[in-house]
Amino acid sequence: MKDEDGELHNIMLFGAEGDQNRYPMRATGWFSGGGCGVETDPDVGSSPHGWSAYRTVATDTLAAFIPTTTTRTSSSVGWDGRLSVPREVGVAIVRDIYDVDQHLVGKGDWIVSDSKDIIKSLGVKPLSNLQLLRNENSLEHVASVSVNGLSQVLNSTGASFELIAEVADFERGNEVGFEVHRSSTGNKEATIVYGDAEKKVIIDRTKGSTADCAVFADNNMKPISESIWGHFYLYDLFNGASQSDVGETTREKLSFHVFVDVSSVEVFVNDRFSLSARIYPCATQSKSDGIALTASGDAIFRAGWPGSRGPPCRDSQAPRWSLRLNLVQDFPQALSVVWVKRQPLLVAHAGFLELLHQALDGAHAQHLDVSSMTLLPSFLAS
């Protein structure tokens, strides 16, 4: 794929598996035949040998399968794997880096170019055409919110929603993020945080459903509740023309784009990181559809929708934190789908799959062996 500087990159996506933490990795470089007589095309775009849907070489689009993580056959208790949100992948560039921690000295999956103040890495973000599925009547704006060591419960609720928020300022070394599927008694199924001390994005499921939930107790099993995480690093950036003055630096803003759909959580950060997990809501005391902001120290949540995307504001000050609920009405809790060459075969939940196919804008889906679907989420840790 070609970056904005016109440089071509080949990126291989793969994941090391063996437990519930599937660490996503990628390698950059150039494909070659290796003397084996294999023809290669440096401008290939998405490889036709994996399960992917793509529109053009410039904008590669991928979708994957999020498997169910339980200790027994999932279908016995009604939980099935599901399709992920389609993703656009490309080459993300961060410029004018002040490498205060010498983070770029060690090995990593980035490319340091020209000098040690630019990185190029895999970019990943939700498919832009998913905006076509938004329900404008369900858009909610929340003004700038300050959080200091406690959870800030929002008036907005929902079990299926899209959330976009920017954390413009928070204390170094702390955690900041969101609680989802939160009950009125304070129980929550999942917490999504960026942990600055560990340089990780974490989907914490440890306080979620347990074997006491009826659907699991009746089948003598319990859901997997380990946290899912992936490494992510926020950089300090020079904000002036001169890079000799160390004082003229600011920290990169932390931007979240989150999709929650009942039992799935998908997190995108700064258009170059994604993380997905299954959760198993089981609210026994009260309805579990609350949403809260959380931070272990001082934090300010701002700047929800980019100016080119958001609807017009009703007042002079633009909204600085935004939440969109009910992305698709009656979002299915499980998908059964078989893909045939070029077109999806609508086996179940045809209405949703039709919308998804429209969002892909006629993208061509490659043939998929359904039995191998759980091996596919490589660049997203699910």
PDB file of C-alpha atoms in Angstrom, residues 58-170:
ATOM      1  CA  ALA A  58      -5.390   3.015  -2.075  1.00  0.00           C
ATOM      2  CA  THR A  59      -8.089   2.129   0.463  1.00  0.00           C
ATOM      3  CA  ASP A  60      -7.855  -1.464   1.678  1.00  0.00           C
ATOM      4  CA  THR A  61     -10.872  -2.747   3.560  1.00  0.00           C
ATOM      5  CA  LEU A  62     -10.817  -5.752   5.864  1.00  0.00           C
ATOM      6  CA  ALA A  63     -13.404  -7.559   7.935  1.00  0.00           C
ATOM      7  CA  ALA A  64     -12.869 -10.435  10.335  1.00  0.00           C
ATOM      8  CA  PHE A  65     -14.621 -12.767  12.733  1.00  0.00           C
ATOM      9  CA  ILE A  66     -14.723 -12.243  16.496  1.00  0.00           C
ATOM     10  CA  PRO A  67     -14.863 -15.699  18.095  1.00  0.00           C
ATOM     11  CA  THR A  68     -16.732 -16.521  21.255  1.00  0.00           C
ATOM     12  CA  THR A  69     -14.512 -17.090  24.283  1.00  0.00           C
ATOM     13  CA  THR A  70     -16.118 -19.515  26.716  1.00  0.00           C
ATOM     14  CA  THR A  71     -14.967 -22.709  28.367  1.00  0.00           C
ATOM     15  CA  ARG A  72     -17.424 -24.927  26.502  1.00  0.00           C
ATOM     16  CA  THR A  73     -19.147 -25.104  23.150  1.00  0.00           C
ATOM     17  CA  SER A  74     -20.596 -21.628  22.853  1.00  0.00           C
ATOM     18  CA  SER A  75     -23.720 -22.589  20.928  1.00  0.00           C
ATOM     19  CA  SER A  76     -24.936 -24.603  23.917  1.00  0.00           C
ATOM     20  CA  VAL A  77     -25.689 -21.353  25.747  1.00  0.00           C
ATOM     21  CA  GLY A  78     -26.661 -19.239  22.774  1.00  0.00           C
ATOM     22  CA  TRP A  79     -23.387 -17.354  22.243  1.00  0.00           C
ATOM     23  CA  ASP A  80     -21.906 -17.421  18.762  1.00  0.00           C
ATOM     24  CA  GLY A  81     -19.049 -15.644  17.062  1.00  0.00           C
ATOM     25  CA  ARG A  82     -19.824 -12.589  14.983  1.00  0.00           C
ATOM     26  CA  LEU A  83     -18.514 -10.378  12.225  1.00  0.00           C
ATOM     27  CA  SER A  84     -16.367  -7.407  13.151  1.00  0.00           C
ATOM     28  CA  VAL A  85     -16.840  -3.822  12.059  1.00  0.00           C
ATOM     29  CA  PRO A  86     -15.217  -3.450   8.606  1.00  0.00           C
ATOM     30  CA  ARG A  87     -11.875  -1.660   8.779  1.00  0.00           C
ATOM     31  CA  GLU A  88      -9.904   0.562   6.451  1.00  0.00           C
ATOM     32  CA  VAL A  89      -6.181  -0.092   6.651  1.00  0.00           C
ATOM     33  CA  GLY A  90      -3.336   2.002   5.340  1.00  0.00           C
ATOM     34  CA  VAL A  91      -0.066   3.557   6.467  1.00  0.00           C
ATOM     35  CA  ALA A  92      -0.333   5.964   9.417  1.00  0.00           C
ATOM     36  CA  ILE A  93       2.334   8.646   9.802  1.00  0.00           C
ATOM     37  CA  VAL A  94       3.254  10.537  12.976  1.00  0.00           C
ATOM     38  CA  ARG A  95       5.633  13.454  12.361  1.00  0.00           C
ATOM     39  CA  ASP A  96       7.789  15.793  14.452  1.00  0.00           C
ATOM     40  CA  ILE A  97       8.258  13.359  17.324  1.00  0.00           C
ATOM     41  CA  TYR A  98      10.236  14.344  20.398  1.00  0.00           C
ATOM     42  CA  ASP A  99      11.351  10.891  21.541  1.00  0.00           C
ATOM     43  CA  VAL A 100      11.622  11.776  25.216  1.00  0.00           C
ATOM     44  CA  ASP A 101      11.616   8.118  26.356  1.00  0.00           C
ATOM     45  CA  GLN A 102      13.835   6.909  23.491  1.00  0.00           C
ATOM     46  CA  HIS A 103      10.950   4.631  22.574  1.00  0.00           C
ATOM     47  CA  LEU A 104      12.074   4.445  18.952  1.00  0.00           C
ATOM     48  CA  VAL A 105      15.529   3.163  19.835  1.00  0.00           C
ATOM     49  CA  GLY A 106      14.341  -0.415  20.367  1.00  0.00           C
ATOM     50  CA  LYS A 107      12.799  -2.779  17.865  1.00  0.00           C
ATOM     51  CA  GLY A 108       9.201  -2.198  16.908  1.00  0.00           C
ATOM     52  CA  ASP A 109       6.635  -2.576  14.173  1.00  0.00           C
ATOM     53  CA  TRP A 110       7.085   1.011  12.975  1.00  0.00           C
ATOM     54  CA  ILE A 111       9.421   2.462  10.379  1.00  0.00           C
ATOM     55  CA  VAL A 112      11.616   5.385  11.415  1.00  0.00           C
ATOM     56  CA  SER A 113      12.193   7.432   8.288  1.00  0.00           C
ATOM     57  CA  ASP A 114      14.591  10.256   7.360  1.00  0.00           C
ATOM     58  CA  SER A 115      15.492  10.932  10.961  1.00  0.00           C
ATOM     59  CA  LYS A 116      14.273   9.792  14.351  1.00  0.00           C
ATOM     60  CA  ASP A 117      11.318  12.161  14.405  1.00  0.00           C
ATOM     61  CA  ILE A 118       8.919  10.389  12.002  1.00  0.00           C
ATOM     62  CA  ILE A 119       7.266   6.991  12.290  1.00  0.00           C
ATOM     63  CA  LYS A 120       5.175   5.097   9.789  1.00  0.00           C
ATOM     64  CA  SER A 121       2.984   2.272  11.003  1.00  0.00           C
ATOM     65  CA  LEU A 122      -0.136   0.332  10.094  1.00  0.00           C
ATOM     66  CA  GLY A 123      -3.175   2.596  10.110  1.00  0.00           C
ATOM     67  CA  VAL A 124      -6.546   1.106  10.993  1.00  0.00           C
ATOM     68  CA  LYS A 125      -9.920   2.786  11.428  1.00  0.00           C
ATOM     69  CA  PRO A 126     -13.606   1.922  10.938  1.00  0.00           C
ATOM     70  CA  LEU A 127     -14.828   1.848   7.355  1.00  0.00           C
ATOM     71  CA  SER A 128     -15.849   5.439   6.577  1.00  0.00           C
ATOM     72  CA  ASN A 129     -19.013   4.305   4.778  1.00  0.00           C
ATOM     73  CA  LEU A 130     -20.386   3.027   8.085  1.00  0.00           C
ATOM     74  CA  GLN A 131     -21.523   6.615   8.566  1.00  0.00           C
ATOM     75  CA  LEU A 132     -24.327   5.772   6.138  1.00  0.00           C
ATOM     76  CA  LEU A 133     -25.837   3.492   8.790  1.00  0.00           C
ATOM     77  CA  ARG A 134     -26.018   6.185  11.462  1.00  0.00           C
ATOM     78  CA  ASN A 135     -29.371   7.236  12.824  1.00  0.00           C
ATOM     79  CA  GLU A 136     -29.171  11.037  12.949  1.00  0.00           C
ATOM     80  CA  ASN A 137     -32.175  11.156  15.285  1.00  0.00           C
ATOM     81  CA  SER A 138     -30.184   9.226  17.888  1.00  0.00           C
ATOM     82  CA  LEU A 139     -27.145  11.506  17.932  1.00  0.00           C
ATOM     83  CA  GLU A 140     -26.355  12.871  21.389  1.00  0.00           C
ATOM     84  CA  HIS A 141     -23.787  15.541  22.236  1.00  0.00           C
ATOM     85  CA  VAL A 142     -22.237  15.939  25.657  1.00  0.00           C
ATOM     86  CA  ALA A 143     -20.228  19.049  26.521  1.00  0.00           C
ATOM     87  CA  SER A 144     -16.651  18.928  27.752  1.00  0.00           C
ATOM     88  CA  VAL A 145     -16.427  16.712  30.823  1.00  0.00           C
ATOM     89  CA  SER A 146     -13.751  16.781  33.524  1.00  0.00           C
ATOM     90  CA  VAL A 147     -13.070  13.610  35.507  1.00  0.00           C
ATOM     91  CA  ASN A 148     -10.874  13.369  38.591  1.00  0.00           C
ATOM     92  CA  GLY A 149     -10.220   9.880  39.901  1.00  0.00           C
ATOM     93  CA  LEU A 150     -13.870   8.798  39.847  1.00  0.00           C
ATOM     94  CA  SER A 151     -16.345   7.523  37.288  1.00  0.00           C
ATOM     95  CA  GLN A 152     -18.616  10.125  35.703  1.00  0.00           C
ATOM     96  CA  VAL A 153     -21.910   8.437  34.762  1.00  0.00           C
ATOM     97  CA  LEU A 154     -23.566   9.855  31.649  1.00  0.00           C
ATOM     98  CA  ASN A 155     -27.262  10.412  31.128  1.00  0.00           C
ATOM     99  CA  SER A 156     -26.912   8.575  27.832  1.00  0.00           C
ATOM    100  CA  THR A 157     -27.584   4.845  27.924  1.00  0.00           C
ATOM    101  CA  GLY A 158     -27.510   2.045  25.407  1.00  0.00           C
ATOM    102  CA  ALA A 159     -26.482  -1.547  24.783  1.00  0.00           C
ATOM    103  CA  SER A 160     -25.608  -0.857  21.130  1.00  0.00           C
ATOM    104  CA  PHE A 161     -23.874   2.413  20.307  1.00  0.00           C
ATOM    105  CA  GLU A 162     -20.991   4.187  18.586  1.00  0.00           C
ATOM    106  CA  LEU A 163     -18.904   6.544  20.703  1.00  0.00           C
ATOM    107  CA  ILE A 164     -16.299   9.064  19.576  1.00  0.00           C
ATOM    108  CA  ALA A 165     -14.356  11.065  22.139  1.00  0.00           C
ATOM    109  CA  GLU A 166     -11.019  12.786  22.510  1.00  0.00           C
ATOM    110  CA  VAL A 167      -9.120  12.982  25.768  1.00  0.00           C
ATOM    111  CA  ALA A 168      -7.355  16.277  25.261  1.00  0.00           C
ATOM    112  CA  ASP A 169      -5.560  16.372  28.585  1.00  0.00           C
ATOM    113  CA  PHE A 170      -4.848  13.783  31.265  1.00  0.00           C
TER     114      PHE A 170
END
